[in-house]
Amino acid sequence: EVQLVESGGGLVKPGESLRLSCAASGFTFSNYGMNWVRQAPGKGLEWVSFISYSRRYIYYADSVKGRFTISRDNAKSSLFLQMNSLRAEDTAVYYCARDPSKGNPNPNWFDPWGQGILVTVSS
Amino acid sequence: SYELTQPLSVSVSPGQTASITCSGEKLGDKFASWYQQKPGQSPVLVIYQDTKRPSGIPERFSGSNSGNTATLTISGTQAMDEADYYCQAWDSSTVVFGGGTKLTVL
């Protein structure tokens, strides 16, 4: 069974940092691009970042560019999101999601999604 | 920046057909995907590459995409289909989601 499990969320103050992790299982992680998508409380979905299977292609939403860094460890089937200079508007549930289009350098669609992890930025 | 526009809400009677639209400039030139999200749950892919259904998604879910509009159609809508639905596309190194449509089955 394909499974994605996020961890590392919590409550932080504005300006602080946090690192999210996503542990993947049930598929060959190194063959697939991966994404982070977030959802603020009561709001819609917002894509955050994509990393291709080879790490060669990385994209960010304008709202996080320069503050967030996506990375992956294919040997450990893990995806990461380093979030620096956090703001109140970064408060959201963060999902990791696989791009099922195997070997594609760009994000296409997302399946499956993890259960999500809450990040709260508040003083 | 690229934008996708969805109606805030759509209502449908059980057994009838629900259509949810997603509008964006030349959306028909891109691939559209659709996600279903029920309260307290993670999104689930229901349509990808405009018209394709992932395994496990009922046949009553179908999609189309032409011109500036992609459409998710649910035939024979059931109470369990009540959820938020989001369209999504990829444009110029950015993934874009529509604002979401709340489907009410009443």
CSV table of C-alpha atoms in Angstrom, one decimal:
chain,number,residue,atom,x,y,z
A,1,GLU,CA,0.0,0.0,0.0
A,2,VAL,CA,1.3,3.4,-0.9
A,3,GLN,CA,1.6,5.5,2.2
A,4,LEU,CA,2.9,9.0,3.0
A,5,VAL,CA,3.3,10.1,6.6
A,6,GLU,CA,4.2,13.7,7.6
A,7,SER,CA,5.8,14.7,10.8
A,8,GLY,CA,7.6,17.7,12.3
A,9,GLY,CA,4.7,20.2,12.7
A,10,GLY,CA,3.9,22.3,15.7
A,11,LEU,CA,3.6,25.7,17.2
A,12,VAL,CA,6.3,28.2,16.4
A,13,LYS,CA,6.7,32.0,16.7
A,14,PRO,CA,6.9,34.4,13.8
A,15,GLY,CA,10.5,34.4,12.4
A,16,GLU,CA,11.3,31.0,13.6
A,17,SER,CA,12.1,27.8,11.6
A,18,LEU,CA,10.6,24.4,11.3
A,19,ARG,CA,11.5,21.3,9.3
A,20,LEU,CA,8.8,19.0,8.0
A,21,SER,CA,9.4,15.4,7.0
A,22,CYS,CA,7.4,13.0,4.9
A,23,ALA,CA,8.1,9.2,5.1
A,24,ALA,CA,7.1,7.3,2.0
A,25,SER,CA,6.5,3.6,1.7
A,26,GLY,CA,4.8,1.1,-0.6
A,27,PHE,CA,6.5,2.4,-3.8
A,28,THR,CA,9.9,3.1,-5.3
A,29,PHE,CA,10.3,6.6,-4.0
A,30,SER,CA,13.3,7.5,-6.2
A,31,ASN,CA,11.1,7.2,-9.3
A,32,TYR,CA,8.6,9.9,-8.5
A,33,GLY,CA,8.4,13.6,-8.1
A,34,MET,CA,7.1,14.9,-4.8
A,35,ASN,CA,5.2,17.9,-3.7
A,36,TRP,CA,4.2,19.9,-0.6
A,37,VAL,CA,0.7,21.4,-0.6
A,38,ARG,CA,-0.8,23.4,2.3
A,39,GLN,CA,-4.3,24.3,3.4
A,40,ALA,CA,-4.9,27.2,5.8
A,41,PRO,CA,-7.7,26.7,8.3
A,42,GLY,CA,-11.1,26.9,6.5
A,43,LYS,CA,-9.4,27.7,3.2
A,44,GLY,CA,-8.6,26.1,-0.1
A,45,LEU,CA,-5.5,24.2,-1.3
A,46,GLU,CA,-2.3,26.0,-2.0
A,47,TRP,CA,0.6,24.3,-3.7
A,48,VAL,CA,4.0,25.0,-2.0
A,49,SER,CA,6.8,23.2,-3.8
A,50,PHE,CA,7.8,20.4,-6.1
A,51,ILE,CA,11.0,18.3,-6.4
A,52,SER,CA,11.6,16.0,-9.3
A,53,TYR,CA,12.7,12.4,-8.7
A,54,SER,CA,16.3,13.2,-9.5
A,55,ARG,CA,16.3,16.5,-7.6
A,56,ARG,CA,17.2,18.3,-10.8
A,57,TYR,CA,14.0,20.3,-11.0
A,58,ILE,CA,12.7,22.2,-8.1
A,59,TYR,CA,9.9,24.8,-8.1
A,60,TYR,CA,8.3,27.0,-5.4
A,61,ALA,CA,5.2,29.1,-5.0
A,62,ASP,CA,6.0,32.8,-5.0
A,63,SER,CA,4.6,33.0,-1.4
A,64,VAL,CA,7.4,30.8,0.0
A,65,LYS,CA,10.3,31.4,-2.5
A,66,GLY,CA,13.5,32.3,-0.6
A,67,ARG,CA,12.1,31.1,2.7
A,68,PHE,CA,11.3,27.5,2.2
A,69,THR,CA,13.6,24.7,0.8
A,70,ILE,CA,12.4,21.4,-0.4
A,71,SER,CA,14.7,18.3,-0.4
A,72,ARG,CA,14.6,14.6,-0.5
A,73,ASP,CA,16.7,11.5,0.5
A,74,ASN,CA,15.9,8.8,-1.9
A,75,ALA,CA,17.9,6.3,0.1
A,76,LYS,CA,15.6,6.8,3.1
A,77,SER,CA,12.4,7.4,1.0
A,78,SER,CA,11.9,10.7,2.7
A,79,LEU,CA,10.8,14.2,1.6
A,80,PHE,CA,11.6,17.3,3.6
A,81,LEU,CA,10.5,21.0,3.8
A,82,GLN,CA,12.8,23.4,5.6
A,83,MET,CA,10.7,26.5,6.5
A,84,ASN,CA,12.5,29.6,7.7
A,85,SER,CA,11.3,33.1,8.6
A,86,LEU,CA,7.9,31.7,9.3
A,87,ARG,CA,4.9,34.1,9.2
A,88,ALA,CA,1.4,33.9,10.6
A,89,GLU,CA,0.1,33.4,7.1
A,90,ASP,CA,2.1,30.1,6.8
A,91,THR,CA,-0.3,28.6,9.4
A,92,ALA,CA,-1.8,25.6,7.7
A,93,VAL,CA,-2.0,21.9,7.4
A,94,TYR,CA,0.9,20.8,5.2
A,95,TYR,CA,0.4,17.7,3.0
A,96,CYS,CA,3.0,15.8,1.1
A,97,ALA,CA,1.7,14.3,-2.2
A,98,ARG,CA,3.3,12.1,-4.8
A,99,ASP,CA,3.2,13.0,-8.5
A,100,PRO,CA,2.3,9.6,-10.1
A,101,SER,CA,3.6,10.5,-13.5
A,102,LYS,CA,6.8,8.4,-13.2
A,103,GLY,CA,10.0,10.1,-14.2
A,104,ASN,CA,8.3,13.4,-15.2
A,105,PRO,CA,10.4,16.5,-14.5
A,106,ASN,CA,7.3,18.7,-13.8
A,107,PRO,CA,4.5,18.3,-11.4
A,108,ASN,CA,1.3,17.0,-13.0
A,109,TRP,CA,-1.2,15.7,-10.6
A,110,PHE,CA,-1.1,14.5,-7.0
A,111,ASP,CA,-1.9,11.0,-5.7
A,112,PRO,CA,-1.8,9.9,-3.0
A,113,TRP,CA,-1.7,12.6,-0.3
A,114,GLY,CA,-0.5,12.1,3.3
A,115,GLN,CA,-2.7,12.7,6.3
A,116,GLY,CA,-1.3,16.2,6.7
A,117,ILE,CA,0.5,17.9,9.6
A,118,LEU,CA,-0.5,21.2,11.3
A,119,VAL,CA,1.9,24.1,11.4
A,120,THR,CA,0.9,27.0,13.6
A,121,VAL,CA,2.8,30.3,13.5
A,122,SER,CA,1.7,32.5,16.4
A,123,SER,CA,3.3,34.7,19.0
B,1,SER,CA,-0.1,34.8,-12.5
B,2,TYR,CA,-2.4,32.1,-13.7
B,3,GLU,CA,-5.8,31.7,-12.0
B,4,LEU,CA,-8.4,29.0,-11.9
B,5,THR,CA,-12.0,30.1,-11.0
B,6,GLN,CA,-14.6,27.7,-9.6
B,7,PRO,CA,-18.2,28.4,-8.4
B,8,LEU,CA,-18.3,28.6,-4.6
B,9,SER,CA,-21.1,26.1,-4.3
B,10,VAL,CA,-23.2,23.7,-6.4
B,11,SER,CA,-26.3,21.9,-5.2
B,12,VAL,CA,-27.8,18.7,-6.7
B,13,SER,CA,-30.6,16.3,-5.8
B,14,PRO,CA,-29.6,12.6,-5.2
B,15,GLY,CA,-29.6,10.6,-8.4
B,16,GLN,CA,-29.2,13.7,-10.6
B,17,THR,CA,-26.1,15.0,-12.5
B,18,ALA,CA,-23.8,17.5,-10.9
B,19,SER,CA,-21.4,19.7,-13.0
B,20,ILE,CA,-18.6,21.7,-11.5
B,21,THR,CA,-16.7,24.1,-13.7
B,22,CYS,CA,-13.2,25.4,-13.6
B,23,SER,CA,-12.2,28.4,-15.7
B,24,GLY,CA,-8.8,29.6,-16.7
B,25,GLU,CA,-7.2,31.3,-19.7
B,26,LYS,CA,-6.6,28.6,-22.4
B,27,LEU,CA,-7.1,25.9,-19.8
B,28,GLY,CA,-7.9,23.5,-22.6
B,29,ASP,CA,-4.3,23.7,-23.7
B,30,LYS,CA,-3.2,22.3,-20.3
B,31,PHE,CA,-4.1,19.2,-18.3
B,32,ALA,CA,-6.7,19.6,-15.6
B,33,SER,CA,-7.0,17.4,-12.5
B,34,TRP,CA,-9.8,17.2,-9.9
B,35,TYR,CA,-9.7,16.4,-6.2
B,36,GLN,CA,-12.4,15.5,-3.7
B,37,GLN,CA,-12.0,16.5,-0.1
B,38,LYS,CA,-14.4,15.6,2.7
B,39,PRO,CA,-14.4,17.3,6.1
B,40,GLY,CA,-11.3,16.4,8.2
B,41,GLN,CA,-9.8,14.2,5.4
B,42,SER,CA,-7.0,14.6,2.9
B,43,PRO,CA,-7.8,15.3,-0.7
B,44,VAL,CA,-8.4,12.4,-3.1
B,45,LEU,CA,-7.6,12.5,-6.8
B,46,VAL,CA,-10.8,11.8,-8.8
B,47,ILE,CA,-9.8,12.9,-12.4
B,48,TYR,CA,-6.4,13.5,-14.0
B,49,GLN,CA,-5.3,14.4,-17.4
B,50,ASP,CA,-8.7,16.0,-18.1
B,51,THR,CA,-10.7,12.7,-18.4
B,52,LYS,CA,-8.9,9.8,-16.7
B,53,ARG,CA,-10.2,8.1,-13.6
B,54,PRO,CA,-7.7,6.6,-11.1
B,55,SER,CA,-8.4,3.1,-10.0
B,56,GLY,CA,-11.1,2.9,-7.3
B,57,ILE,CA,-12.9,6.0,-8.4
B,58,PRO,CA,-16.5,5.3,-9.4
B,59,GLU,CA,-17.5,5.5,-13.1
B,60,ARG,CA,-20.0,8.2,-12.3
B,61,PHE,CA,-17.1,10.7,-12.1
B,62,SER,CA,-16.0,12.0,-15.4
B,63,GLY,CA,-14.1,15.1,-16.8
B,64,SER,CA,-13.7,17.2,-19.8
B,65,ASN,CA,-11.6,20.2,-20.8
B,66,SER,CA,-11.9,22.5,-23.7
B,67,GLY,CA,-11.3,26.1,-24.5
B,68,ASN,CA,-11.2,28.0,-21.2
B,69,THR,CA,-13.2,25.6,-19.1
B,70,ALA,CA,-12.7,22.2,-17.5
B,71,THR,CA,-15.7,20.4,-16.1
B,72,LEU,CA,-16.1,17.7,-13.5
B,73,THR,CA,-19.4,15.8,-14.0
B,74,ILE,CA,-20.9,13.4,-11.4
B,75,SER,CA,-23.7,11.3,-12.8
B,76,GLY,CA,-26.2,9.7,-10.5
B,77,THR,CA,-24.9,11.8,-7.6
B,78,GLN,CA,-25.0,10.0,-4.2
B,79,ALA,CA,-25.0,11.5,-0.7
B,80,MET,CA,-21.4,10.3,-0.2
B,81,ASP,CA,-20.3,12.6,-3.0
B,82,GLU,CA,-21.0,15.7,-0.8
B,83,ALA,CA,-17.6,17.3,-0.5
B,84,ASP,CA,-15.3,20.1,-1.6
B,85,TYR,CA,-13.9,19.7,-5.1
B,86,TYR,CA,-10.8,21.4,-6.4
B,87,CYS,CA,-9.5,21.7,-9.9
B,88,GLN,CA,-5.7,22.0,-10.6
B,89,ALA,CA,-3.4,22.7,-13.5
B,90,TRP,CA,0.3,23.3,-14.1
B,91,ASP,CA,1.4,26.6,-15.8
B,92,SER,CA,4.8,28.2,-16.1
B,93,SER,CA,6.6,26.3,-13.3
B,94,THR,CA,3.7,26.8,-11.0
B,95,VAL,CA,0.9,24.5,-9.8
B,96,VAL,CA,-2.4,26.3,-9.5
B,97,PHE,CA,-5.5,25.1,-7.6
B,98,GLY,CA,-9.0,26.5,-8.1
B,99,GLY,CA,-10.6,28.0,-5.0
B,100,GLY,CA,-12.8,25.0,-4.5
B,101,THR,CA,-16.5,24.2,-4.9
B,102,LYS,CA,-18.7,22.9,-2.1
B,103,LEU,CA,-21.0,20.3,-3.5
B,104,THR,CA,-24.2,19.8,-1.6
B,105,VAL,CA,-26.5,16.8,-2.2
B,106,LEU,CA,-30.0,17.6,-1.0
